[in-house]
Structure formats: structure tokens, C-alpha cells
Tab-separated table of C-alpha atoms in Angstrom:
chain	number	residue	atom	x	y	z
A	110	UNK	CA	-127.476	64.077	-61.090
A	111	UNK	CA	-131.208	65.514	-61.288
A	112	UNK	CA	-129.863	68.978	-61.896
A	113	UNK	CA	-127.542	67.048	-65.188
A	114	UNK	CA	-130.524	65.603	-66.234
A	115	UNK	CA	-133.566	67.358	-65.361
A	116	UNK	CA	-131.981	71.347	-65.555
A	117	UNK	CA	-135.426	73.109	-65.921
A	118	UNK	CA	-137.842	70.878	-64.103
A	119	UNK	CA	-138.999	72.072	-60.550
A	120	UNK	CA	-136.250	70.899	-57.664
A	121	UNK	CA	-138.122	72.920	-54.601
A	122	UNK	CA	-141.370	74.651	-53.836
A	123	UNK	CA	-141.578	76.669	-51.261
A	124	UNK	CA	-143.826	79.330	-50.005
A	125	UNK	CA	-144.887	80.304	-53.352
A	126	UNK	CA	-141.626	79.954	-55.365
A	127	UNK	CA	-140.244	77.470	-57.091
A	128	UNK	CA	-136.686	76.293	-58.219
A	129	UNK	CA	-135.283	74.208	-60.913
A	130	UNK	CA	-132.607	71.314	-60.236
A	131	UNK	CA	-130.254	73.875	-62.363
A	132	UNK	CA	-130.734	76.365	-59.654
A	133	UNK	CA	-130.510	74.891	-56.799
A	134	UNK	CA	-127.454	73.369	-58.127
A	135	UNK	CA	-125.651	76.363	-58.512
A	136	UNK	CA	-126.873	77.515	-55.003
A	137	UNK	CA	-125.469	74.235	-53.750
A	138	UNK	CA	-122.561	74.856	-55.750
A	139	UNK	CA	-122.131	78.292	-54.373
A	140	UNK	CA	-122.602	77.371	-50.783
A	141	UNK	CA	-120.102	74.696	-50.906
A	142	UNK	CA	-117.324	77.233	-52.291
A	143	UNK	CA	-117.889	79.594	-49.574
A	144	UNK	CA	-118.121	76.959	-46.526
A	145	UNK	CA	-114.943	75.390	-48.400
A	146	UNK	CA	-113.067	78.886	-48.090
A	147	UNK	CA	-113.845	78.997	-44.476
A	148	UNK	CA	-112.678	75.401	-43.972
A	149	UNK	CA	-115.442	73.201	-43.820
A	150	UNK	CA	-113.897	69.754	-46.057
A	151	UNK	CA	-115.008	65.959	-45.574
A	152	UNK	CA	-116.240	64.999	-42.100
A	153	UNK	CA	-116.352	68.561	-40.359
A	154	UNK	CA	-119.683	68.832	-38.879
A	155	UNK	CA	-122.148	71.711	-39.634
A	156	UNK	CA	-124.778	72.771	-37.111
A	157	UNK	CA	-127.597	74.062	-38.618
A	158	UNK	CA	-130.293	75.869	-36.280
A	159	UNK	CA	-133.419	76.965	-38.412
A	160	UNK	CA	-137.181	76.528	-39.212
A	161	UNK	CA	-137.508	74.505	-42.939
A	162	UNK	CA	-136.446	76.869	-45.564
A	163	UNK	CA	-135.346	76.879	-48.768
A	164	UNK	CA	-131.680	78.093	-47.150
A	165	UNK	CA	-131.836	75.189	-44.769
A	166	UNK	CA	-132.610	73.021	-47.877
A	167	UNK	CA	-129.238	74.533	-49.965
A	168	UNK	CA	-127.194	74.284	-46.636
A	169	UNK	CA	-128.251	70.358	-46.459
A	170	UNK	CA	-126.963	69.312	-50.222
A	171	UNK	CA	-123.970	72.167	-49.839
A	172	UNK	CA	-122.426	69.668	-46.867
A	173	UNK	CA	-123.251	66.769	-48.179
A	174	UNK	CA	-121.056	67.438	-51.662
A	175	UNK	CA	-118.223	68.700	-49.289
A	176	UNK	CA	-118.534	65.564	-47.721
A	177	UNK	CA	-119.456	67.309	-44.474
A	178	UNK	CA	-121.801	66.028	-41.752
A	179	UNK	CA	-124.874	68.214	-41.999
A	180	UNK	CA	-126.396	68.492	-38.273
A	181	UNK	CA	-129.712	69.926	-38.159
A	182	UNK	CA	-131.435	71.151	-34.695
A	183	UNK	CA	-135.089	71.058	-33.953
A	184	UNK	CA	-135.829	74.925	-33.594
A	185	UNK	CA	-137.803	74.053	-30.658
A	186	UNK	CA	-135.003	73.545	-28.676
A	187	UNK	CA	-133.611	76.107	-26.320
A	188	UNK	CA	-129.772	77.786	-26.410
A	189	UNK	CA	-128.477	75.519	-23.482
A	190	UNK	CA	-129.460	72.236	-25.643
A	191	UNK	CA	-127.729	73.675	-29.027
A	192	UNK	CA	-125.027	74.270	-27.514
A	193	UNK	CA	-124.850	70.728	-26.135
A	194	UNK	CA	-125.226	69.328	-29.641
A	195	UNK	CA	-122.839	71.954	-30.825
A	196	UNK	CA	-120.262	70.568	-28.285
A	197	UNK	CA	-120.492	67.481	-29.202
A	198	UNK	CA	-120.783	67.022	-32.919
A	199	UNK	CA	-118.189	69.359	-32.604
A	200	UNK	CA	-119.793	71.397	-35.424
A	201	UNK	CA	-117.089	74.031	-36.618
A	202	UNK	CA	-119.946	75.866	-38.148
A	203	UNK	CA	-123.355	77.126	-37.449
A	204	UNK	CA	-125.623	78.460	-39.582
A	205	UNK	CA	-128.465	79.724	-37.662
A	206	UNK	CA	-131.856	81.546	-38.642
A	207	UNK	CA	-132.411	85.290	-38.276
A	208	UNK	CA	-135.324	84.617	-35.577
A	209	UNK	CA	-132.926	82.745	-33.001
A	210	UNK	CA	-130.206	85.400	-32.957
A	211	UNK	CA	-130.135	85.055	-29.356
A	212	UNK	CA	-129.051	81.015	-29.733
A	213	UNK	CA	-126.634	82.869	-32.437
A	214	UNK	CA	-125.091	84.426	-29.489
A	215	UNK	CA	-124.751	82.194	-26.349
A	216	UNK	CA	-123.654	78.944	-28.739
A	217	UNK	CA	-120.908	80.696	-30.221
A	218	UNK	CA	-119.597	81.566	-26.939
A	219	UNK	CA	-119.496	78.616	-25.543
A	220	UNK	CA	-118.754	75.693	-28.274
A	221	UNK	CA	-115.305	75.292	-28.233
A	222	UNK	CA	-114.461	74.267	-32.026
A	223	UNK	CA	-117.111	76.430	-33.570
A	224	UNK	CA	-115.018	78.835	-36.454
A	225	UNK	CA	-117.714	80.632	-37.479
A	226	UNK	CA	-121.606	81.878	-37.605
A	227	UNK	CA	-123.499	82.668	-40.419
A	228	UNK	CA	-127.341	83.513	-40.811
A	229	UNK	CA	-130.540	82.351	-42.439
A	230	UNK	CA	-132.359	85.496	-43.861
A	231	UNK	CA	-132.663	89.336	-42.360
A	232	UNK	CA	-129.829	89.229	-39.720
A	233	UNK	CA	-127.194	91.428	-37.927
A	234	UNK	CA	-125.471	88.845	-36.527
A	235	UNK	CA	-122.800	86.657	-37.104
A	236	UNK	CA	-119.913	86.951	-40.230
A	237	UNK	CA	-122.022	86.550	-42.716
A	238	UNK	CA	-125.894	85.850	-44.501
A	239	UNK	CA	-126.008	82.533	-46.400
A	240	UNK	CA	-127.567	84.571	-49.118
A	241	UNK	CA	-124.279	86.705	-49.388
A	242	UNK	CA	-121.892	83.941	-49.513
A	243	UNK	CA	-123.993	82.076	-52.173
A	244	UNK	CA	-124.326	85.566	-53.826
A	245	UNK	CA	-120.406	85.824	-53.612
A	246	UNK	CA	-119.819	82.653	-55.168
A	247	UNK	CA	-122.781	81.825	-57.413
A	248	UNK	CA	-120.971	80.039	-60.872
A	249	UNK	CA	-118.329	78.858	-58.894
A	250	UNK	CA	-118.287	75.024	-59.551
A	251	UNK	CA	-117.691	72.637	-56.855
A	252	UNK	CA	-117.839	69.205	-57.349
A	253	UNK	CA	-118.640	66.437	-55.142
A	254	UNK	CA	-116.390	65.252	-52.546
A	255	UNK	CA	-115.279	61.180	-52.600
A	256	UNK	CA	-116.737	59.597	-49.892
A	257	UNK	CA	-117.362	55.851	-49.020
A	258	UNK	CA	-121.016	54.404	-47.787
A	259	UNK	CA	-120.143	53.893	-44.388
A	260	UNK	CA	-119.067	57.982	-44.587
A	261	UNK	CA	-121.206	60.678	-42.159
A	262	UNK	CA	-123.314	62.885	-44.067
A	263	UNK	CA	-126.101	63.595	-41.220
A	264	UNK	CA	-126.044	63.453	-37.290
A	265	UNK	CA	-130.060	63.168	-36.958
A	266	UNK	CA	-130.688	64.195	-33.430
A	267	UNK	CA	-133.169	62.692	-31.383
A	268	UNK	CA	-135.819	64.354	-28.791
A	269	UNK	CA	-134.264	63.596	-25.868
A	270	UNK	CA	-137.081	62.230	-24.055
A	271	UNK	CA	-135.084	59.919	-21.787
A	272	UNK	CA	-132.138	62.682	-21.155
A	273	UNK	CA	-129.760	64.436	-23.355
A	274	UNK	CA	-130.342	64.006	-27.550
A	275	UNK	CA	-128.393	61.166	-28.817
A	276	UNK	CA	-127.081	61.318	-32.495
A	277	UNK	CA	-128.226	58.813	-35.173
A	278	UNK	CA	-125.381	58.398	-37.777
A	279	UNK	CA	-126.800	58.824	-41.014
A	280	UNK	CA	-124.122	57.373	-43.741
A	281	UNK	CA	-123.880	58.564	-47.436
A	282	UNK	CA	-124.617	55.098	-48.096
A	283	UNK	CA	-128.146	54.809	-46.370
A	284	UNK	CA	-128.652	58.313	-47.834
A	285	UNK	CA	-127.617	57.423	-51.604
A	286	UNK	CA	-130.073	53.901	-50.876
């Protein structure tokens, strides 16, 4: 809606650059094509491992117009605990940033309904950078998935501090309130 009615005004700032609604729209857009092509729809999790970017940022709005459940890590945590969340979300896709290729590695070996990795930034791992697939489908509309309030959009993790990290459901609803 902000990128319909406010095209040109600043969306993001980040480290220097800045982005209209209208771009990060069609990065959204973009994202959500190519995460659509490799099967993410309505209520598939994605696991998302990263420091804040502005990727992290596009990956966020790309699952919640699939209707997807966006589940973000805390980069803190070490490759034994992502893979626990991994396992049970039961993310089938992980986007994970360049500096935790190692994570990259050990969770996609051992979370069972994981389909695919992709990367954050400068990476030799996994299918596929972000920045390529948004590159590959940047025009490409996508529009917004139905979903109801009570829908998933974000498993919001917490520290663990009394064992392992319990999920907080996070509905479109409370989002869209």
C-alpha cells in the first residue's frame, strides 16, 4: 500500500543508501517470484539466519505476501540451535548470510524438510544469492497472498533462557494491527 501511494518517498535506510517504497516493492515482488518457483506458498516456513540487512528486510515482506511464515534467527546463536529451530518450524527454506556459511552447511544437513539454501551477500555456498534471484525476477509482479488474521506470518523466537527457544506466533492480524 505505501509503495501505491508513496512510490518515491524513502521505504529503507541503510548504511548509507536509501530506497523508495517503489523499490523495495519490486524487490519484494521479485523475491516472492523466485521463492514461489522453488515452492515456498501460504504457511511454509522460511528460516532466515542473518545480521539486519537490507536483504533480511526484502526476505521479511517477500514471505509475508506469499503468505509464508517468515522465521528469523538471532545470529548469535550457534549451528546446533538453528538447526533446532530449523527442525521444528520445519522451515523448507533458509536463507542464510555470507558470514555464517558454516551454519549454511551443518543445518542443511541435518533439517529434514529444508528444500533449499540461498545466501545473503558475497557467498559460495548454497543454490543461489538472494541478489540473483531478485535480479532474475525483478518486474515480475506478485501479488499478495489471501490470508485470514489468525494466519502465521512470523515465528518470533525467544532466547531460550529457561531451555530450548520457544516460538511466539505472530498472526497477519496482530501484524496488519
Amino acid at each position: 500500500q505505501a509503495a501505491r501511494r508513496f512510490p518515491d518517498r524513502p521505504g529503507l535506510i541503510w548504511r548509507g543508501r536509501q530506497w523508495s517504497w517503489q523499490e523495495i516493492d519490486r524487490a519484494v515482488s521479485a523475491l516472492a517470484r523466485g521463492l514461489a518457483a522453488r515452492g515456498i506458498s501460504k504457511g511454509d516456513r522460511l528460516l532466515v539466519h542473518s545480521k539486519n540487512s537490507d536483504e533480511m528486510f526484502v526476505s521479511m515482506f517477500a514471505a509475508f505476501r506469499l503468505g509464508a511464515v517468515w522465521v528469523p534467527t538471532n545470529f548469535r546463536l550457534m549451528p546446533e540451535e538453528v538447526i533446532y529451530l530449523a527442525t521444528f518450524s520445519g522451515a523448507k527454506g533458509f536463507l542464510c548470510q555470507s558470514d555464517f556459511a558454516d551454519h549454511a552447511a551443518i543445518v542443511a544437513a541435518n533439517a529434514p524438510d529444508l528444500r533449499f539454501v540461498w545466501s545473503f551477500g558475497e557467498a559460495s555456498f548454497g543454490e543461489r544469492t538472494v541478489s540473483d534471484v531478485i535480479a532474475a525476477h525483478l518486474g515480475e509482479a506478485c501479488p499478495d497472498a489471501a490470508v485470514d488474521h489468525d494466519d502465521p506470518c512470523w515465528y518470533f523466537f525467544t532466547s531460550g533462557t529457561t531451555g530450548r527457544s520457544k516460538a511466539a506466533v505472530l498472526t497477519h492480524g496482530q501484524m496488519a494491527f
